[in-house]
Amino acid sequence: MTPHDDQTDRPRANERLVHGLLANLAPDHAAKQDRRVRAAIARIDRRDGVLARVGRFGVARFAAAGALAATLTIAVILSIGPATNSAFATLQSISNRLATGNRSYRQTIVLANRDGTESLREATVDVGTGRRFVFAIDLSALPMGPRTPVSGGARLQPGVAPPGTTQPGMRGENGPTPLPGARGRRGPEHGDRPRADGSMPRGPDGPGLGDRHGAPPIAWGFDGSEYWQVDLDGVVTRSADPLRMRDPMPLMGGPANEQDSDGEDEELLTLQPLLERLEHGFDLAVVAGAQSQTAEGEPLVVIEATLRSDPAAATRPSMPPHEPHDRDGPSVRKGRRGMRAPPLPARVRLVADARTNELVSVIADWPDGSRFLRRIVVERVSPRAADDDWFGADRHVPAAPHLQDG
Amino acid sequence: MDPRDSQAFEILVREHADMLMAYLRAMSWNDALVEDAFQEAIIVAWRRLPDFDRSRPFAPWLRGIARNTLLGLARKQQRRHEIAGEAAVLHIEEQLARIESTPADRFADRLQPLLDCMQRLAPEQREAVELVYAQSLDPRVAASTAGTNDETFRKRLYRARLQLAECLRLKGFLDGAPA
């Protein structure tokens, strides 16, 4: 602190305080606070261990201070039991850890076709600090058709729509009809930041894109400030909001129309939203006696999440949270149409490094009859993100030779 | 070992998180430093919890930890010059205690006078505040959005904050000499 301050600095001090207070006005302020607190608590857990954190603080002594919220929460916690508590804390720690540092995961995804058959997709999801992510379909692994009956199918060609599809998509799997105004609303240089008056710009405002249906998206992500999407033609679309609500991914076999999907199904593929979903409506358990270490001898922790069967499960926390989980990022849909939650997996098995709580693998199974996803298998691979630019769209525009090879 | 205890600590942290961030932001313009200090302060608070005198209020104790943590980090990063002066920090602490004494369930609920004062800003100033704080735009991007250059925009934003501070002082929300 500098020694020259005196009473005359008070207006400046008040100006500084106003700066601090104004940060509370941001719409995503509550979500950011939630992440900050969770990150700090996760660090405490990692440092001291969850059990070490337990018991150091007497809530009864604070009850006298009028912590009504604390009292209510504690009453619910008492009815849950320590095993669930441990699983919930571990899940939160895994979730927090996923948002810290750069990691890559290979995904094998089993999709449900509308005719009852299944399709396979391969994809990579990179996650990074600050909820950044990149989800990229592995074009070279596209099977070009339903798994049964076996059919070869033609490779995708950029800008060429397979017969019978309304936009370029999988052969034998008609892509969804483009949403009204969904494509070409803005070009690469036209984000949809709100105008100064708070209104949102209306498309089409991208040069030459107004009448364009566009190729199917092949990658999408969040670079820390904007969501982006890259299509098969290499066209980048950016937005301050998640894009899936406008552009379901036909290459992922997404549902056919706006009523069927607002993109939340695809969102679960980016891992962090899936983990956050598990905090509500799932019974959580740390699996005793499960695989306890890697081939290298590193200890592992296994959590199984089972979707509760009662209809109200999706809205009830898996463990009583301390605050409403009001976060931004891809899992929050304040004001989005319908607010319909996507079909959730019936069972999810998470494996994490027991020392660091870094996610190692995930197997999620959706119930029979699921309209989109059947199963995803996620395995950690060597990190692909060598630098922060990796999470930007420019690094994921497909190279022309690759496209021509299909 | 009682699972209730860890939850209670987290609840208390959440209850004071808005105040703590406002305090740290008021002490330093460096967002990265503020974020680091917030994290460290929570961890230090947890570690020192056994020493906390439970007959005293939690918020000033937490602010004291946060202040020392921020100063320590700033010293390590040779950014101490970026931290508000001692008198300013003491004044900010007094004002936060004053704000906390107003009846409301949440810290955010106590900020209604700030919203009222925003309505009294000149349109250009209000736009600057909304772009940077409500829409979280980087000031350079906000300047471009507002159709002005970086320096002009920063001055506009600075004057807007001074105006807000003065308005809050006149409302009795903040204390201090006139701007």
PDB file of N, CA and C in Angstrom, chain A residues 192-246:
ATOM      1  N   ASP A 192     -22.689 -12.329 -32.694  1.00  0.00           N
ATOM      2  CA  ASP A 192     -24.000 -11.822 -32.306  1.00  0.00           C
ATOM      3  C   ASP A 192     -23.955 -11.243 -30.912  1.00  0.00           C
ATOM      4  N   ARG A 193     -22.923 -10.473 -30.687  1.00  0.00           N
ATOM      5  CA  ARG A 193     -22.886  -9.690 -29.459  1.00  0.00           C
ATOM      6  C   ARG A 193     -24.116  -8.807 -29.403  1.00  0.00           C
ATOM      7  N   PRO A 194     -24.659  -8.607 -28.235  1.00  0.00           N
ATOM      8  CA  PRO A 194     -25.786  -7.695 -28.152  1.00  0.00           C
ATOM      9  C   PRO A 194     -25.359  -6.298 -28.541  1.00  0.00           C
ATOM     10  N   ARG A 195     -26.282  -5.565 -29.131  1.00  0.00           N
ATOM     11  CA  ARG A 195     -26.006  -4.168 -29.405  1.00  0.00           C
ATOM     12  C   ARG A 195     -25.977  -3.395 -28.089  1.00  0.00           C
ATOM     13  N   ALA A 196     -25.579  -2.151 -28.198  1.00  0.00           N
ATOM     14  CA  ALA A 196     -25.458  -1.340 -26.988  1.00  0.00           C
ATOM     15  C   ALA A 196     -26.789  -1.207 -26.266  1.00  0.00           C
ATOM     16  N   ASP A 197     -27.879  -1.259 -27.037  1.00  0.00           N
ATOM     17  CA  ASP A 197     -29.179  -1.109 -26.381  1.00  0.00           C
ATOM     18  C   ASP A 197     -29.698  -2.437 -25.848  1.00  0.00           C
ATOM     19  N   GLY A 198     -28.860  -3.462 -25.940  1.00  0.00           N
ATOM     20  CA  GLY A 198     -29.249  -4.745 -25.385  1.00  0.00           C
ATOM     21  C   GLY A 198     -29.952  -5.643 -26.377  1.00  0.00           C
ATOM     22  N   SER A 199     -30.330  -5.119 -27.534  1.00  0.00           N
ATOM     23  CA  SER A 199     -31.005  -5.942 -28.520  1.00  0.00           C
ATOM     24  C   SER A 199     -30.003  -6.822 -29.240  1.00  0.00           C
ATOM     25  N   MET A 200     -30.489  -7.891 -29.818  1.00  0.00           N
ATOM     26  CA  MET A 200     -29.610  -8.789 -30.543  1.00  0.00           C
ATOM     27  C   MET A 200     -29.715  -8.498 -32.033  1.00  0.00           C
ATOM     28  N   PRO A 201     -28.587  -8.508 -32.721  1.00  0.00           N
ATOM     29  CA  PRO A 201     -28.647  -8.273 -34.161  1.00  0.00           C
ATOM     30  C   PRO A 201     -29.414  -9.385 -34.854  1.00  0.00           C
ATOM     31  N   ARG A 202     -30.148  -9.049 -35.882  1.00  0.00           N
ATOM     32  CA  ARG A 202     -30.932 -10.018 -36.619  1.00  0.00           C
ATOM     33  C   ARG A 202     -30.302 -10.284 -37.976  1.00  0.00           C
ATOM     34  N   GLY A 203     -30.201 -11.522 -38.324  1.00  0.00           N
ATOM     35  CA  GLY A 203     -29.643 -11.882 -39.610  1.00  0.00           C
ATOM     36  C   GLY A 203     -30.707 -11.874 -40.674  1.00  0.00           C
ATOM     37  N   PRO A 204     -30.363 -12.196 -41.928  1.00  0.00           N
ATOM     38  CA  PRO A 204     -28.984 -12.467 -42.277  1.00  0.00           C
ATOM     39  C   PRO A 204     -28.174 -11.188 -42.401  1.00  0.00           C
ATOM     40  N   ASP A 205     -27.029 -11.189 -41.754  1.00  0.00           N
ATOM     41  CA  ASP A 205     -26.184 -10.024 -41.870  1.00  0.00           C
ATOM     42  C   ASP A 205     -24.775 -10.388 -42.306  1.00  0.00           C
ATOM     43  N   GLY A 206     -24.551 -11.643 -42.592  1.00  0.00           N
ATOM     44  CA  GLY A 206     -23.238 -12.048 -43.070  1.00  0.00           C
ATOM     45  C   GLY A 206     -23.143 -11.832 -44.569  1.00  0.00           C
ATOM     46  N   PRO A 207     -22.046 -11.326 -45.035  1.00  0.00           N
ATOM     47  CA  PRO A 207     -21.915 -11.037 -46.454  1.00  0.00           C
ATOM     48  C   PRO A 207     -22.038 -12.308 -47.288  1.00  0.00           C
ATOM     49  N   GLY A 208     -22.995 -12.317 -48.161  1.00  0.00           N
ATOM     50  CA  GLY A 208     -23.146 -13.441 -49.076  1.00  0.00           C
ATOM     51  C   GLY A 208     -23.685 -14.697 -48.443  1.00  0.00           C
ATOM     52  N   LEU A 209     -24.116 -14.637 -47.217  1.00  0.00           N
ATOM     53  CA  LEU A 209     -24.554 -15.849 -46.539  1.00  0.00           C
ATOM     54  C   LEU A 209     -26.062 -15.899 -46.331  1.00  0.00           C
ATOM     55  N   GLY A 210     -26.725 -14.833 -46.731  1.00  0.00           N
ATOM     56  CA  GLY A 210     -28.133 -14.729 -46.411  1.00  0.00           C
ATOM     57  C   GLY A 210     -28.989 -15.837 -46.972  1.00  0.00           C
ATOM     58  N   ASP A 211     -28.634 -16.332 -48.149  1.00  0.00           N
ATOM     59  CA  ASP A 211     -29.486 -17.349 -48.757  1.00  0.00           C
ATOM     60  C   ASP A 211     -28.811 -18.712 -48.749  1.00  0.00           C
ATOM     61  N   ARG A 212     -27.919 -18.864 -47.844  1.00  0.00           N
ATOM     62  CA  ARG A 212     -27.094 -20.059 -47.867  1.00  0.00           C
ATOM     63  C   ARG A 212     -27.600 -21.081 -46.855  1.00  0.00           C
ATOM     64  N   HIS A 213     -27.779 -22.322 -47.301  1.00  0.00           N
ATOM     65  CA  HIS A 213     -28.179 -23.354 -46.349  1.00  0.00           C
ATOM     66  C   HIS A 213     -26.982 -23.895 -45.607  1.00  0.00           C
ATOM     67  N   GLY A 214     -25.872 -24.018 -46.294  1.00  0.00           N
ATOM     68  CA  GLY A 214     -24.652 -24.386 -45.608  1.00  0.00           C
ATOM     69  C   GLY A 214     -24.436 -25.874 -45.477  1.00  0.00           C
ATOM     70  N   ALA A 215     -23.186 -26.226 -45.210  1.00  0.00           N
ATOM     71  CA  ALA A 215     -22.807 -27.614 -45.018  1.00  0.00           C
ATOM     72  C   ALA A 215     -22.990 -27.977 -43.544  1.00  0.00           C
ATOM     73  N   PRO A 216     -23.004 -29.255 -43.250  1.00  0.00           N
ATOM     74  CA  PRO A 216     -23.205 -29.650 -41.851  1.00  0.00           C
ATOM     75  C   PRO A 216     -22.025 -29.275 -40.973  1.00  0.00           C
ATOM     76  N   PRO A 217     -22.282 -28.907 -39.745  1.00  0.00           N
ATOM     77  CA  PRO A 217     -21.181 -28.604 -38.828  1.00  0.00           C
ATOM     78  C   PRO A 217     -20.345 -29.843 -38.550  1.00  0.00           C
ATOM     79  N   ILE A 218     -19.049 -29.641 -38.441  1.00  0.00           N
ATOM     80  CA  ILE A 218     -18.167 -30.763 -38.127  1.00  0.00           C
ATOM     81  C   ILE A 218     -17.423 -30.532 -36.814  1.00  0.00           C
ATOM     82  N   ALA A 219     -17.413 -29.325 -36.345  1.00  0.00           N
ATOM     83  CA  ALA A 219     -16.741 -29.044 -35.064  1.00  0.00           C
ATOM     84  C   ALA A 219     -17.377 -27.814 -34.444  1.00  0.00           C
ATOM     85  N   TRP A 220     -17.411 -27.792 -33.162  1.00  0.00           N
ATOM     86  CA  TRP A 220     -17.867 -26.591 -32.477  1.00  0.00           C
ATOM     87  C   TRP A 220     -17.161 -26.496 -31.139  1.00  0.00           C
ATOM     88  N   GLY A 221     -17.157 -25.301 -30.602  1.00  0.00           N
ATOM     89  CA  GLY A 221     -16.406 -25.131 -29.364  1.00  0.00           C
ATOM     90  C   GLY A 221     -16.664 -23.797 -28.712  1.00  0.00           C
ATOM     91  N   PHE A 222     -15.891 -23.565 -27.689  1.00  0.00           N
ATOM     92  CA  PHE A 222     -15.985 -22.315 -26.927  1.00  0.00           C
ATOM     93  C   PHE A 222     -14.556 -21.884 -26.623  1.00  0.00           C
ATOM     94  N   ASP A 223     -14.190 -20.685 -27.072  1.00  0.00           N
ATOM     95  CA  ASP A 223     -12.792 -20.251 -26.930  1.00  0.00           C
ATOM     96  C   ASP A 223     -12.552 -19.424 -25.681  1.00  0.00           C
ATOM     97  N   GLY A 224     -13.529 -19.363 -24.813  1.00  0.00           N
ATOM     98  CA  GLY A 224     -13.399 -18.575 -23.589  1.00  0.00           C
ATOM     99  C   GLY A 224     -14.232 -17.313 -23.623  1.00  0.00           C
ATOM    100  N   SER A 225     -14.556 -16.874 -24.828  1.00  0.00           N
ATOM    101  CA  SER A 225     -15.404 -15.688 -24.937  1.00  0.00           C
ATOM    102  C   SER A 225     -16.534 -15.882 -25.932  1.00  0.00           C
ATOM    103  N   GLU A 226     -16.324 -16.706 -26.924  1.00  0.00           N
ATOM    104  CA  GLU A 226     -17.350 -16.915 -27.942  1.00  0.00           C
ATOM    105  C   GLU A 226     -17.505 -18.398 -28.254  1.00  0.00           C
ATOM    106  N   TYR A 227     -18.729 -18.747 -28.610  1.00  0.00           N
ATOM    107  CA  TYR A 227     -18.959 -20.069 -29.168  1.00  0.00           C
ATOM    108  C   TYR A 227     -18.746 -19.989 -30.670  1.00  0.00           C
ATOM    109  N   TRP A 228     -18.298 -21.060 -31.242  1.00  0.00           N
ATOM    110  CA  TRP A 228     -18.063 -21.079 -32.677  1.00  0.00           C
ATOM    111  C   TRP A 228     -18.432 -22.441 -33.231  1.00  0.00           C
ATOM    112  N   GLN A 229     -18.576 -22.444 -34.531  1.00  0.00           N
ATOM    113  CA  GLN A 229     -18.935 -23.676 -35.210  1.00  0.00           C
ATOM    114  C   GLN A 229     -18.281 -23.654 -36.580  1.00  0.00           C
ATOM    115  N   VAL A 230     -17.738 -24.769 -36.976  1.00  0.00           N
ATOM    116  CA  VAL A 230     -17.113 -24.875 -38.297  1.00  0.00           C
ATOM    117  C   VAL A 230     -17.873 -25.920 -39.089  1.00  0.00           C
ATOM    118  N   ASP A 231     -18.239 -25.580 -40.322  1.00  0.00           N
ATOM    119  CA  ASP A 231     -18.951 -26.586 -41.111  1.00  0.00           C
ATOM    120  C   ASP A 231     -18.003 -27.250 -42.101  1.00  0.00           C
ATOM    121  N   LEU A 232     -18.545 -28.179 -42.807  1.00  0.00           N
ATOM    122  CA  LEU A 232     -17.737 -28.996 -43.708  1.00  0.00           C
ATOM    123  C   LEU A 232     -17.066 -28.166 -44.791  1.00  0.00           C
ATOM    124  N   ASP A 233     -17.665 -27.033 -45.125  1.00  0.00           N
ATOM    125  CA  ASP A 233     -17.065 -26.149 -46.129  1.00  0.00           C
ATOM    126  C   ASP A 233     -16.022 -25.224 -45.515  1.00  0.00           C
ATOM    127  N   GLY A 234     -15.817 -25.342 -44.228  1.00  0.00           N
ATOM    128  CA  GLY A 234     -14.839 -24.476 -43.583  1.00  0.00           C
ATOM    129  C   GLY A 234     -15.397 -23.131 -43.158  1.00  0.00           C
ATOM    130  N   VAL A 235     -16.690 -22.956 -43.284  1.00  0.00           N
ATOM    131  CA  VAL A 235     -17.292 -21.686 -42.876  1.00  0.00           C
ATOM    132  C   VAL A 235     -17.408 -21.660 -41.354  1.00  0.00           C
ATOM    133  N   VAL A 236     -16.943 -20.563 -40.786  1.00  0.00           N
ATOM    134  CA  VAL A 236     -16.976 -20.416 -39.327  1.00  0.00           C
ATOM    135  C   VAL A 236     -18.132 -19.503 -38.945  1.00  0.00           C
ATOM    136  N   THR A 237     -18.900 -19.932 -37.992  1.00  0.00           N
ATOM    137  CA  THR A 237     -19.970 -19.104 -37.450  1.00  0.00           C
ATOM    138  C   THR A 237     -19.668 -18.894 -35.974  1.00  0.00           C
ATOM    139  N   ARG A 238     -19.843 -17.674 -35.530  1.00  0.00           N
ATOM    140  CA  ARG A 238     -19.530 -17.367 -34.136  1.00  0.00           C
ATOM    141  C   ARG A 238     -20.751 -16.807 -33.428  1.00  0.00           C
ATOM    142  N   SER A 239     -20.758 -16.958 -32.149  1.00  0.00           N
ATOM    143  CA  SER A 239     -21.901 -16.469 -31.399  1.00  0.00           C
ATOM    144  C   SER A 239     -21.523 -16.292 -29.938  1.00  0.00           C
ATOM    145  N   ALA A 240     -22.181 -15.361 -29.299  1.00  0.00           N
ATOM    146  CA  ALA A 240     -21.983 -15.217 -27.858  1.00  0.00           C
ATOM    147  C   ALA A 240     -22.756 -16.300 -27.107  1.00  0.00           C
ATOM    148  N   ASP A 241     -23.668 -16.943 -27.804  1.00  0.00           N
ATOM    149  CA  ASP A 241     -24.476 -18.000 -27.192  1.00  0.00           C
ATOM    150  C   ASP A 241     -24.135 -19.327 -27.847  1.00  0.00           C
ATOM    151  N   PRO A 242     -24.401 -20.411 -27.151  1.00  0.00           N
ATOM    152  CA  PRO A 242     -24.166 -21.710 -27.770  1.00  0.00           C
ATOM    153  C   PRO A 242     -24.943 -21.824 -29.083  1.00  0.00           C
ATOM    154  N   LEU A 243     -24.322 -22.484 -30.027  1.00  0.00           N
ATOM    155  CA  LEU A 243     -24.908 -22.507 -31.371  1.00  0.00           C
ATOM    156  C   LEU A 243     -25.880 -23.664 -31.603  1.00  0.00           C
ATOM    157  N   ARG A 244     -25.821 -24.638 -30.738  1.00  0.00           N
ATOM    158  CA  ARG A 244     -26.573 -25.845 -31.079  1.00  0.00           C
ATOM    159  C   ARG A 244     -28.062 -25.608 -31.186  1.00  0.00           C
ATOM    160  N   MET A 245     -28.541 -24.604 -30.491  1.00  0.00           N
ATOM    161  CA  MET A 245     -29.965 -24.348 -30.543  1.00  0.00           C
ATOM    162  C   MET A 245     -30.402 -23.996 -31.964  1.00  0.00           C
ATOM    163  N   ARG A 246     -29.458 -23.550 -32.748  1.00  0.00           N
ATOM    164  CA  ARG A 246     -29.807 -23.215 -34.125  1.00  0.00           C
ATOM    165  C   ARG A 246     -29.335 -24.279 -35.094  1.00  0.00           C
TER     166      ARG A 246
END
